[in-house]
Coordinates of C-alpha atoms in Angstrom, one line a residue:
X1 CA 16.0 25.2 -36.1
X2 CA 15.5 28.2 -34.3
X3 CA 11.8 29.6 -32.9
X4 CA 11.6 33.3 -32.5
X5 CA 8.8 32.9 -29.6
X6 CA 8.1 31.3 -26.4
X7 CA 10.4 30.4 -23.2
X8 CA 11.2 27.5 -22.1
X9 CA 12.4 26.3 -18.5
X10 CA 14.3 22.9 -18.4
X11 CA 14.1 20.9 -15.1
X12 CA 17.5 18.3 -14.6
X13 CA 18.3 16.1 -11.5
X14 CA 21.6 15.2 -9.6
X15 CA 23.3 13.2 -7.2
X16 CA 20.3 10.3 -6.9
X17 CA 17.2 9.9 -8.8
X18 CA 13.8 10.1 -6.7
X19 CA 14.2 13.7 -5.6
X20 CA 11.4 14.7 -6.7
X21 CA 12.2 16.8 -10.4
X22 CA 8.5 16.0 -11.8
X23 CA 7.0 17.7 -8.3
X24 CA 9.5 20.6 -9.1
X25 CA 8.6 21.0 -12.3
X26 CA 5.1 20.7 -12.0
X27 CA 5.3 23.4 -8.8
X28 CA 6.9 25.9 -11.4
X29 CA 3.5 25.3 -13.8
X30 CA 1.3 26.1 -10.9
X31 CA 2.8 29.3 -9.9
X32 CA 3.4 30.4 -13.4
X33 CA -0.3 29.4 -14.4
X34 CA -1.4 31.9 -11.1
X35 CA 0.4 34.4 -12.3
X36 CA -1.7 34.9 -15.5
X37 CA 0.6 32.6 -17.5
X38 CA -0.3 30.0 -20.4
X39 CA 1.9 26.9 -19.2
X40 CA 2.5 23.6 -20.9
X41 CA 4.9 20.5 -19.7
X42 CA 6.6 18.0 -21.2
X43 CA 9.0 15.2 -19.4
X44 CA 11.7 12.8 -21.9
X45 CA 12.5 9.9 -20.7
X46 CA 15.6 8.2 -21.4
X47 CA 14.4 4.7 -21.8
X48 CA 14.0 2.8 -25.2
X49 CA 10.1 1.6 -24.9
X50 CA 8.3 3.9 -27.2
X51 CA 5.9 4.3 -24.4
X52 CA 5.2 3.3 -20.7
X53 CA 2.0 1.4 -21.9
X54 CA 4.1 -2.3 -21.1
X55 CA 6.3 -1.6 -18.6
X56 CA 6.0 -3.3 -14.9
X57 CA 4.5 -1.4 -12.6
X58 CA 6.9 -2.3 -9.3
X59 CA 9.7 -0.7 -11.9
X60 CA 8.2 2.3 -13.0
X61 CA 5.1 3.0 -10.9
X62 CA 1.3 3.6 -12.5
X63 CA 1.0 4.2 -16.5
X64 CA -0.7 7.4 -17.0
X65 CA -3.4 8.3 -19.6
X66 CA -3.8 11.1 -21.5
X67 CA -6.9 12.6 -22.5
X68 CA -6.0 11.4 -26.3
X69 CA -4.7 8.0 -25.5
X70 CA -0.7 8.0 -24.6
X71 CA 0.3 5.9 -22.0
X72 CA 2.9 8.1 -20.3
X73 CA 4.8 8.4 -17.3
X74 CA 3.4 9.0 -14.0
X75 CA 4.8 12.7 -13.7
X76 CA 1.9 13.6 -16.4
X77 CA -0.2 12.9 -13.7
X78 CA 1.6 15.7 -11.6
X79 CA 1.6 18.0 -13.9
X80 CA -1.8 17.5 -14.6
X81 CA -3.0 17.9 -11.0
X82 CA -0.8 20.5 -10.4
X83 CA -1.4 23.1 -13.5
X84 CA -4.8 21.9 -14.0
X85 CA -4.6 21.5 -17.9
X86 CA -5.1 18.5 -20.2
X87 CA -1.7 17.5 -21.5
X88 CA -1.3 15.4 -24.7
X89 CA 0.9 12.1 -25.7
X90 CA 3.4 14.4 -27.1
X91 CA 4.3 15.6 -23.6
X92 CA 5.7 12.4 -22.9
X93 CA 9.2 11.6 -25.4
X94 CA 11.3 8.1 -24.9
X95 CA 14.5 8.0 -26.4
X96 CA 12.7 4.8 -28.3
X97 CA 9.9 7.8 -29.5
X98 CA 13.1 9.8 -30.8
X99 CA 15.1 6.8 -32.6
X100 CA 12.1 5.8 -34.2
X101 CA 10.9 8.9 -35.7
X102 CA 14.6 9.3 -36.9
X103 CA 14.5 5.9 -38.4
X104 CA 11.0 6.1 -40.2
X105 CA 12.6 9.6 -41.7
X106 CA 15.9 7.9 -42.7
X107 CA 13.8 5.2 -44.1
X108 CA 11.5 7.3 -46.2
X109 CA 14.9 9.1 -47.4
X110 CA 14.5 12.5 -45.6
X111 CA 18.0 12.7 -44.9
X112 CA 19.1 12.4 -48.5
X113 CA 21.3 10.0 -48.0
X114 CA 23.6 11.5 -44.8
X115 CA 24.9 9.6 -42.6
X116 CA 22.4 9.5 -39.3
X117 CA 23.8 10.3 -36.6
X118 CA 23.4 11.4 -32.6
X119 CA 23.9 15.0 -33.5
X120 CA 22.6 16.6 -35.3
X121 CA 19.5 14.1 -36.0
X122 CA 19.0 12.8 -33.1
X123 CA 19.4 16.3 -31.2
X124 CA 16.9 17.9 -34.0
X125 CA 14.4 15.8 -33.3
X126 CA 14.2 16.1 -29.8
X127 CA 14.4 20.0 -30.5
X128 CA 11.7 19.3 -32.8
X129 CA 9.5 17.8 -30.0
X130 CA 10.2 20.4 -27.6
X131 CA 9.2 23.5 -30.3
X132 CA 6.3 21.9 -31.8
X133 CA 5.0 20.7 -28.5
X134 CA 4.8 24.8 -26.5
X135 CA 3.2 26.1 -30.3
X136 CA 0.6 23.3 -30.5
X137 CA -0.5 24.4 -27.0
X138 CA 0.1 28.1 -27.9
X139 CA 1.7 28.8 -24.4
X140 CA 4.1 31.3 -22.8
X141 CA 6.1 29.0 -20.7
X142 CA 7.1 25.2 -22.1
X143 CA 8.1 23.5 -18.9
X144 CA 10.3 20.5 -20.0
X145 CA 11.9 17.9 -17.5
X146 CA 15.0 15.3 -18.2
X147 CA 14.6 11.9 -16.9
X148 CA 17.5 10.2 -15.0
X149 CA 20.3 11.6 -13.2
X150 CA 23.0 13.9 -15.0
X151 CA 25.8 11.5 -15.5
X152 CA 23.4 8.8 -16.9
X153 CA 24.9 8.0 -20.4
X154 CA 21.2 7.5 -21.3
X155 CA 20.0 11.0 -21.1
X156 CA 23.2 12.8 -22.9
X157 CA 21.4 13.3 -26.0
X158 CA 18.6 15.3 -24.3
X159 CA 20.9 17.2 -22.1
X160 CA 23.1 18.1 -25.6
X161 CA 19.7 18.8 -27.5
X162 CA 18.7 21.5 -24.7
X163 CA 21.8 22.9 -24.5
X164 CA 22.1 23.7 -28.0
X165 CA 18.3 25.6 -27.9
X166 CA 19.9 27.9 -25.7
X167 CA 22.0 28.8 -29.3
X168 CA 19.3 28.8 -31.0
X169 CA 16.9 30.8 -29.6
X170 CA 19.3 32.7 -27.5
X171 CA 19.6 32.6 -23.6
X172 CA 16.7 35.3 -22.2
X173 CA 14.5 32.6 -23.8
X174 CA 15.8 29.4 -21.8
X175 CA 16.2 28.9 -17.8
X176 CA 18.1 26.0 -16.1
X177 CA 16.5 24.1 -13.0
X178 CA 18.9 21.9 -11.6
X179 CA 17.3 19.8 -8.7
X180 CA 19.8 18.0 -6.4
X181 CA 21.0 16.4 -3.0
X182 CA 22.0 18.1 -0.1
X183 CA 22.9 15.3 2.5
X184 CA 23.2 15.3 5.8
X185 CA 26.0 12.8 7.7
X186 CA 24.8 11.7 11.0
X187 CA 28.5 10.5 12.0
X188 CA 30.3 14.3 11.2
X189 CA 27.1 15.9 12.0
X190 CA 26.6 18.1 9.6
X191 CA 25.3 18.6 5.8
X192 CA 27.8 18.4 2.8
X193 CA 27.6 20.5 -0.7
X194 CA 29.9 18.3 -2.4
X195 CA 28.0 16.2 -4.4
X196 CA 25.7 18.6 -5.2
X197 CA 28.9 20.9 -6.6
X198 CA 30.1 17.8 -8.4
X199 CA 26.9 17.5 -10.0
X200 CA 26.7 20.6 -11.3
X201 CA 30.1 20.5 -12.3
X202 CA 29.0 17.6 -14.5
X203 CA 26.3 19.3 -15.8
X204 CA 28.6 22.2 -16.8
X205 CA 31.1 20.3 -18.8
X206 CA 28.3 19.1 -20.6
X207 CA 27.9 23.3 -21.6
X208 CA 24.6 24.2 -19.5
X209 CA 25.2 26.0 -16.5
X210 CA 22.1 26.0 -13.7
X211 CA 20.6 29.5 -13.2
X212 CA 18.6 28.3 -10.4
X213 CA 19.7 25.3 -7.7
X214 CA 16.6 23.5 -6.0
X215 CA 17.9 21.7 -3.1
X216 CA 16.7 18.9 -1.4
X217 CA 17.7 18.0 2.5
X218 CA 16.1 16.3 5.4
X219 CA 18.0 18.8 7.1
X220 CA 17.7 22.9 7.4
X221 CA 20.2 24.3 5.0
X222 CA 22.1 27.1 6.5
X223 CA 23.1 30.1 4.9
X224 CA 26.7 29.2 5.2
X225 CA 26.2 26.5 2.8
X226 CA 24.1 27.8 0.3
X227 CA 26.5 30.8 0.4
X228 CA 29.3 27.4 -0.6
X229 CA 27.2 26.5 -3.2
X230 CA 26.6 29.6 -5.1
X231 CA 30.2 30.2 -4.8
X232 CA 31.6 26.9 -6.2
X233 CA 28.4 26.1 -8.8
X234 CA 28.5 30.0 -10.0
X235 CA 25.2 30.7 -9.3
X236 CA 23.5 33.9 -7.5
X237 CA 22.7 33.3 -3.8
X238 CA 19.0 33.9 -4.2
X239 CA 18.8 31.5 -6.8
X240 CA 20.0 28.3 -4.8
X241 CA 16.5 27.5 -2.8
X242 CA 16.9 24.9 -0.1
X243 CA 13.6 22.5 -0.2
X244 CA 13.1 20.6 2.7
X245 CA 10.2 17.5 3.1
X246 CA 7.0 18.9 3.0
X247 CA 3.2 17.6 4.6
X248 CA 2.2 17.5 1.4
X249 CA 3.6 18.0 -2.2
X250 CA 0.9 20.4 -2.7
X251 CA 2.6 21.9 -0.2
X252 CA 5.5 22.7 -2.6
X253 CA 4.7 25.7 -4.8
X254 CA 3.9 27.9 -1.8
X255 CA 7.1 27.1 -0.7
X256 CA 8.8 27.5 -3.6
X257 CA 6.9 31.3 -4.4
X258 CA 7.6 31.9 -0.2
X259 CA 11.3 31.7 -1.6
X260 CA 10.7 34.3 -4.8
X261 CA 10.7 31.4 -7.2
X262 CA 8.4 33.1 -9.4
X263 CA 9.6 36.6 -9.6
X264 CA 13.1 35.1 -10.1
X265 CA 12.0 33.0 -13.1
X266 CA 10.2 36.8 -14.4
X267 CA 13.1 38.1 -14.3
X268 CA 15.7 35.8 -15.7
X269 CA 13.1 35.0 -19.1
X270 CA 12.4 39.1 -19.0
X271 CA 9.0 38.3 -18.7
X272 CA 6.0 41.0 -17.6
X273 CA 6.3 41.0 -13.6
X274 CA 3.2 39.8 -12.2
X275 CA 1.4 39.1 -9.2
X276 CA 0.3 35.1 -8.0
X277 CA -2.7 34.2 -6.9
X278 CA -2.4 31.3 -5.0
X279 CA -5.2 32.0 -2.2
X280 CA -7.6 29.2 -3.8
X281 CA -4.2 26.9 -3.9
X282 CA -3.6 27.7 -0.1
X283 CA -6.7 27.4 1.1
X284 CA -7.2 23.6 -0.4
X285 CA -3.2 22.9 1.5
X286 CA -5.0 24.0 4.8
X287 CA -7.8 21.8 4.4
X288 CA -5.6 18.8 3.8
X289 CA -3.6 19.7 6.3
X290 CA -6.3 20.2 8.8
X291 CA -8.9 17.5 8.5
X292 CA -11.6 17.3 10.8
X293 CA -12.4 13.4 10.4
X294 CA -10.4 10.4 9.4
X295 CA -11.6 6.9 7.2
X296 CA -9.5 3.7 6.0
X297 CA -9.8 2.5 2.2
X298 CA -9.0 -0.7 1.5
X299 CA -7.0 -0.8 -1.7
X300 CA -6.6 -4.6 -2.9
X301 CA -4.4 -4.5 -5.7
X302 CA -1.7 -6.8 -6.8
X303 CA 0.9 -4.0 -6.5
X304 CA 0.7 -2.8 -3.3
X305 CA 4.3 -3.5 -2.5
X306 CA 4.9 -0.2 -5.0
X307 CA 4.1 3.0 -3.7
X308 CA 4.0 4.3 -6.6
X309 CA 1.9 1.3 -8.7
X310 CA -1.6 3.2 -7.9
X311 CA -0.8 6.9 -7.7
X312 CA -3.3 9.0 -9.2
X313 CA -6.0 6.7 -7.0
X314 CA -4.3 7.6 -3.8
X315 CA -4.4 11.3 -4.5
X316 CA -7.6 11.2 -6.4
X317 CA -8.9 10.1 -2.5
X318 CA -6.7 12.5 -1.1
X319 CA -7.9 15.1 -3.1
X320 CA -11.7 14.0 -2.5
X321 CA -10.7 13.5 1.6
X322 CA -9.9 16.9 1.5
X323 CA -13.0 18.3 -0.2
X324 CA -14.9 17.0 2.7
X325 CA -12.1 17.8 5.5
X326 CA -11.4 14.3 5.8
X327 CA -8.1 12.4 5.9
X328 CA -8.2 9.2 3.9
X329 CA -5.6 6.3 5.5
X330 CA -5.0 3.9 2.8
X331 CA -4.3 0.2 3.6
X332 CA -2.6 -1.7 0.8
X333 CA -4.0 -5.6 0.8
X334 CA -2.2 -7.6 -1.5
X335 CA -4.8 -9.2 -3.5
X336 CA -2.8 -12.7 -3.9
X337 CA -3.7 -13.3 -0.5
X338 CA -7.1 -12.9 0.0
X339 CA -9.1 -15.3 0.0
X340 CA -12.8 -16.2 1.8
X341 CA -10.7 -17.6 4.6
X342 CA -8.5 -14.2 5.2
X343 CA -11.0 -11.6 3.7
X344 CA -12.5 -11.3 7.5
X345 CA -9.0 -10.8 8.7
X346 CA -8.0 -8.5 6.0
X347 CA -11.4 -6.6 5.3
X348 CA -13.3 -6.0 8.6
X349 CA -12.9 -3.0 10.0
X350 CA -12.7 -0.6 6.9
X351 CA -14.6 2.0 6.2
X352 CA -14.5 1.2 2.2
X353 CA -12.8 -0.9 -0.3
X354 CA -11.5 -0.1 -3.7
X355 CA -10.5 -2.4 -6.0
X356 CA -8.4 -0.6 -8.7
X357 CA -7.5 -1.8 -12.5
X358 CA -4.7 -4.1 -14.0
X359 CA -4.0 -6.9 -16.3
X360 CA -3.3 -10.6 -16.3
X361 CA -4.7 -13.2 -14.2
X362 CA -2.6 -12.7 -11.2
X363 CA -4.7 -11.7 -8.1
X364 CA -8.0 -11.7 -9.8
X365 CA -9.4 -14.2 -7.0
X366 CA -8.7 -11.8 -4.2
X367 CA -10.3 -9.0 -6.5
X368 CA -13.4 -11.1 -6.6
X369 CA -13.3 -12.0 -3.1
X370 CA -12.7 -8.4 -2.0
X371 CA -16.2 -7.6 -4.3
X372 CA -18.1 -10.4 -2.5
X373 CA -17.1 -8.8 1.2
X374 CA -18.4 -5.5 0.2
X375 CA -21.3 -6.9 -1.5
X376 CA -22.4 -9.1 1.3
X377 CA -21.3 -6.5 4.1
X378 CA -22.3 -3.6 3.1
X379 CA -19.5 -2.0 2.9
X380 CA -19.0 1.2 0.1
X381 CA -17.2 -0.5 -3.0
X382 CA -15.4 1.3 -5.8
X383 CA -14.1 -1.1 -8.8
X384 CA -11.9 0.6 -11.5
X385 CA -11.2 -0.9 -15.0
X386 CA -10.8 -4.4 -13.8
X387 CA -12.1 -3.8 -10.2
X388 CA -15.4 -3.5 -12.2
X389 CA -15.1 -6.8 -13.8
X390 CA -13.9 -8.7 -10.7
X391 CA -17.4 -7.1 -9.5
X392 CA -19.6 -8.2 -12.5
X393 CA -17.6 -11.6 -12.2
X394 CA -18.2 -12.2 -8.3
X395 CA -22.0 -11.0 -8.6
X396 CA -23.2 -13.4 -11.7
X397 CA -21.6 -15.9 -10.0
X398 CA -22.9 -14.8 -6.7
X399 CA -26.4 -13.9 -7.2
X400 CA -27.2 -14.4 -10.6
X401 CA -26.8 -18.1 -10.4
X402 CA -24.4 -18.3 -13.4
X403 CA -22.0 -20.8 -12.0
X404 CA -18.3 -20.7 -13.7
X405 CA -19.0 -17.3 -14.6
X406 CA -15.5 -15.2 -15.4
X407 CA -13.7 -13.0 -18.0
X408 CA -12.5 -14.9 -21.1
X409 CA -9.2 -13.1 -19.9
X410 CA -8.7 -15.5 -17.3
X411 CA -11.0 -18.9 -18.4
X412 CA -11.6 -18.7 -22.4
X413 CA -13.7 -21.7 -21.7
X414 CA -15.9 -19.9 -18.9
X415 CA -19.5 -21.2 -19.5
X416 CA -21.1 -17.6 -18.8
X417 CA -18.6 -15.2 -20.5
X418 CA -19.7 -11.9 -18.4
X419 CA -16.5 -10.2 -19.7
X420 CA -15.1 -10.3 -23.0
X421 CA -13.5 -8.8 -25.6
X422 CA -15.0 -6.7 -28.3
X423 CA -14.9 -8.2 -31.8
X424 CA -12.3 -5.9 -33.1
X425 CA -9.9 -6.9 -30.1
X426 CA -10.2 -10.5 -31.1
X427 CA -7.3 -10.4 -33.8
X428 CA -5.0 -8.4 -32.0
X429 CA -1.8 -9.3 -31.3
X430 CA 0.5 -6.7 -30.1
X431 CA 0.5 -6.0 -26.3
X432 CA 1.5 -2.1 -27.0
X433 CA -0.9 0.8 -27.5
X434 CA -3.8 -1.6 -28.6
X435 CA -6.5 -1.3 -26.4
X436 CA -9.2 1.2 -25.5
X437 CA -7.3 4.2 -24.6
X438 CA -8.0 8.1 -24.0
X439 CA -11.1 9.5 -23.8
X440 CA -14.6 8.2 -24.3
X441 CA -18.3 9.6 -23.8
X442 CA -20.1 7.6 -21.3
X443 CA -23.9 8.5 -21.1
X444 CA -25.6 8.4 -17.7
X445 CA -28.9 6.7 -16.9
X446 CA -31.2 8.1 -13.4
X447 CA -28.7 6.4 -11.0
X448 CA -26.2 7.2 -8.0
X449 CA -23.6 7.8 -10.4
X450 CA -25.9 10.8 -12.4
X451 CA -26.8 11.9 -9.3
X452 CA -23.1 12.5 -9.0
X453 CA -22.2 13.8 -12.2
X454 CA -25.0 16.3 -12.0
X455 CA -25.0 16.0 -15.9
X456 CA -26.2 13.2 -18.9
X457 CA -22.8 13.0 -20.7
X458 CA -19.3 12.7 -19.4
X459 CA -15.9 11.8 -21.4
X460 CA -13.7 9.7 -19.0
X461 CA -10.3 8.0 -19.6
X462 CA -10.2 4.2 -20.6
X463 CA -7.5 1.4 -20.8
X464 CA -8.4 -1.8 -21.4
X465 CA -9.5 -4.4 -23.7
X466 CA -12.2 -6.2 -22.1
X467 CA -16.0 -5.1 -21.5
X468 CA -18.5 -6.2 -19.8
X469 CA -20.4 -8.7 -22.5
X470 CA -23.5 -7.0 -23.6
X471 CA -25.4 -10.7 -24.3
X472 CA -25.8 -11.1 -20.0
X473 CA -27.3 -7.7 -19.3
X474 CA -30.5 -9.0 -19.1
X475 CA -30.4 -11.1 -16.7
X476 CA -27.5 -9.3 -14.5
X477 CA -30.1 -6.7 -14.7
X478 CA -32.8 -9.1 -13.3
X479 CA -30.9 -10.1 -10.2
X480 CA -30.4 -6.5 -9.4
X481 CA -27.3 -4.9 -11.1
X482 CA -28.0 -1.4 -12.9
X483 CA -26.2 -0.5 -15.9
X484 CA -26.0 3.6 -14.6
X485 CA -23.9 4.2 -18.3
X486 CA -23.2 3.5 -21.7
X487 CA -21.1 4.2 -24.5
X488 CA -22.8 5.3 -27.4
X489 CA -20.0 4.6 -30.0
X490 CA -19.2 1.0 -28.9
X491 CA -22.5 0.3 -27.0
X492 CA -21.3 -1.0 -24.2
X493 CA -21.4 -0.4 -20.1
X494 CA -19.1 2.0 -18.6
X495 CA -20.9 2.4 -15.0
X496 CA -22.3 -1.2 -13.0
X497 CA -24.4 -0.4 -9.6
X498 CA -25.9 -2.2 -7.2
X499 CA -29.7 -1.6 -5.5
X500 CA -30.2 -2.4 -2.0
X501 CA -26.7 -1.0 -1.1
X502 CA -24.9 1.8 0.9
X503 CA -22.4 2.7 -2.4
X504 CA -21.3 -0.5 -4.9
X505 CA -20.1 1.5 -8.3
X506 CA -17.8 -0.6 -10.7
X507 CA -16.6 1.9 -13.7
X508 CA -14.7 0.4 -17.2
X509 CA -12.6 4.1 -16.7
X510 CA -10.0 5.2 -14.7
X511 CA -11.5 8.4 -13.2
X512 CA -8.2 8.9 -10.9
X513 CA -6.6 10.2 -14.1
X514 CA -9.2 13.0 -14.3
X515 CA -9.3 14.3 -10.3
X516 CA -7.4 16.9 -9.3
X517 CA -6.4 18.5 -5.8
X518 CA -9.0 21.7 -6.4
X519 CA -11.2 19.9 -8.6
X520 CA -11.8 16.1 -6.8
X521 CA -13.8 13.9 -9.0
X522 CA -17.2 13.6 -8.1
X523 CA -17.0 9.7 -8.0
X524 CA -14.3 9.9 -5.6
X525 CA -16.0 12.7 -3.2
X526 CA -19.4 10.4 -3.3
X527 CA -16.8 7.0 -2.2
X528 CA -15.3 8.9 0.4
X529 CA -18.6 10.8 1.9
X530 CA -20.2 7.2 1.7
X531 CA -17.3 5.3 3.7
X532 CA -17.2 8.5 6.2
X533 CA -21.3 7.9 6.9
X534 CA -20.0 4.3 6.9
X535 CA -17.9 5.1 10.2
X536 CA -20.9 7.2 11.6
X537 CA -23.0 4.7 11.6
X538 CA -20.8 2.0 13.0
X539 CA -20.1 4.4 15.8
X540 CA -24.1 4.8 16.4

């Protein structure tokens, strides 16, 4: 199974989980990718979904989408703001991904009769997924990170799998980032090594020893301790890099260079020594750190509790915020309690309201309500994937007079069926991976959202099932909605705006999925300039 070409850098965790392995990981692909580099990533995931597509969001935080349609986890998203590349469903394995390819292969009879077993099948194929995944993207550097904790039964097939590459392909070719815990004990006053030696220890008996140490503290690391580690985890001093919390995780791979990150990967891999060029990068830190204005988004989701639930919408307005020197304060509101009687509580005062996607009938009401403040106050409104249709849903109802009005999602029996489900969706079954997903081309019409765009075509990211019912566009259009865009393939609205208002834009997409921290996407930058000018005028 061994490749002749490529190097691969494999990112593990230790002591707790939630130390932040996919910002590391992604970190490495920036500074690489500024030093000249072709970088691609890929995380595994020890759990036995095939995908993240039906897993609960308070569990496992946003689903991400991929340009071709895989619903991944939310460290894609990182990696794609970070490196700035368009990563593919194969950059996101589950060990339900890997048993089932196995399966379908013993099944069809590729194993000629052998007994299946964890090694060497199920270790091939996750070789197989690493190899084939750094040639399809032709790059220099594979980044790959291990879900879970070392220790977790769960991930021992993918910890075996990369130690064995290191065999195959020999060990110039393969670097080990071990990311783990540094604590500090407020009783002895003072920061301890030891769990961090015993989780490399673990990771050593295993066979793969850590050629760099990334560690996390809330406290300054001295020297005298990471001189302990590098003694008792066999590891060079310069290659145990204490990481304390940061302003920003964009913060991170200036840091992480600062320390000679880079030049240390170079030179372990015996790669061409190069320079970085993170002055862009830098400069686009200093503007978030240093904004010259502030605004609050309301975000009424029915998630909020989970900080991680709508991630790539929170940076996607960070990212914009910082475009336009601004620092965007995001207030969850928990959509199940909104209603007309607590929206004025809940809603007055902000500078814009976004209402973002999700599934299921739970907190639609607030949605809607949350649409029918903005509408009726004037206040900037963005609605994503289902923040659109709660906005379609409250105005027919509304304004256009259709009383009852709602998505057959929620009332199958709804006299004016504004949202429905495309014929082809109407004998579908299966919850997983059967909806509109990936990317689609949305054509723009003369409207806010071209003006945006600057441009007639774009290709945005869906997921979702339900559109906004083609049969009412009439007379939504007669009351005073515009359809701003269209796709041509299914011929139905992607883009919903409002005349007579500051900035109401509902979009079928999830734009979030596309922004990225030196490229904001222009819906985003138009929201947040329109909620700023929002503030200025309330000040006037």
């Amino acid at each position: 199974m061994g490749r002749s070409t490529g190097k691969y850098i494999f990112v593990t965790g230790g002591v707790v989980s939630s130390l932040g392995k996919g910002i590391t990981a992604a970190s490495l692909g920036r500074i690489l990718k500024d030093k000249g580099f072709r970088v691609t990533m890929q995380k595994f995931d020890p759990y036995i979904n095939v995908d993240a597509g039906t897993m609960n969001p308070y569990q496992h935080g946003e689903v991400f989408v991929t340009h071709d349609g895989g619903e991944t986890d939310l460290d894609l998203g990182h990696y794609e703001r970070f490196v700035d590349i368009d990563l593919s469903k194969s950059c996101n394995v589950t060990t339900g991904k890997i048993y089932s390819s196995v399966i379908s292969k013993e099944r069809r009879g590729d194993y000629l009769g052998a007994t299946v077993q964890v090694i060497p099948h199920i270790t091939n194929q996750i070789k197989e997924e690493i190899f084939n995944l750094r040639e399809d993207f032709q790059a220099d550097v594979s980044i790959v990170e291990i879900g879970g904790t070392v220790g977790d039964i769960e991930s021992l097939p993918f910890l075996e799998a990369i130690r064995q590459i290191k065999n195959d392909i020999g060990k110039e070719n393969c670097l080990y980032v071990h990311v783990t815990l540094v604590p500090y004990l407020e009783a002895a006053r003072e920061l301890k090594s030891k769990p961090t030696q015993h989780s490399v220890k673990e990771l050593r008996s295993i066979g793969i020893q850590p050629d760099m140490i990334i560690c996390r503290s809330s406290h300054p690391i001295t020297e005298d301790v990471i001189s302990k580690i590098a003694l008792f985890c066999d590891a060079e001093k310069k290659a145990v890099i204490p990481v304390l919390d940061v302003a920003t995780i964009y913060e991170l791979p200036l840091l992480l260079e600062d320390k000679g990150v880079g030049d240390l990967i170079l030179a372990k891999l015996k790669m061409e020594h190069r320079q970085s060029d993170l002055r862009d990068w830098s400069k686009m830190v200093q503007k978030l750190k240093s904004p010259q204005g502030e605004i609050t988004i309301g975000l009424v989701g029915k998630y909020v509790e989970s900080k991680d639930a709508y991630l790539s919408i929170g940076e996607a307005l960070t990212h914009a915020g910082a475009w336009l020197n601004l620092k965007v304060c995001v207030r969850p509101i928990e959509a199940d309690c909104l209603t007309k009687e607590t929206s004025n509580q809940e809603l007055t005062g902000l500078d814009g309201i976004l209402v973002p996607g999700g599934f299921g009938r739970r907190g639609i009401n607030g949605k809607i309500e949350a649409a029918r403040f903005a509408r009726e106050n004037k206040i900037p409104f963005f609605g994503i994937c289902l923040g659109m249709q709660a906005a379609v849903i409250e105005f027919a109802r509304g304004v256009a007079s259709m009383v009852g009005a709602n998505s057959t999602e929620f009332d199958p029996a709804t006299p004016y069926p504004v949202i429905d489900l495309l014929p082809a969706q109407r004998s579908q079954t299966d919850l997983g991976g059967t909806m509109r997903l990936g990317n689609y081309q949305c054509q723009l019409k003369n409207s806010l959202s071209k003006s945006l765009y600057k441009t007639e075509s774009v290709w945005e990211r869906h997921r979702h099932r339900y559109e906004l019912n083609s049969d009412f566009i009439p007379y939504l259009e007669r009351a005073g909605m515009t359809m701003a865009g269209f796709n041509p393939e299914f011929k139905v609205v992607e883009i919903i705006e409002l005349k007579n208002h500051p900035w109401f834009v509902g979009v079928q997409f999830h734009p979030e999925f596309k922004s990225r921290p030196n490229r904001p996407h222009p819906l985003f930058i138009g929201f947040v300039q329109a909620a700023y000018q929002c503030r200025q005028n309330d000040k006037k």
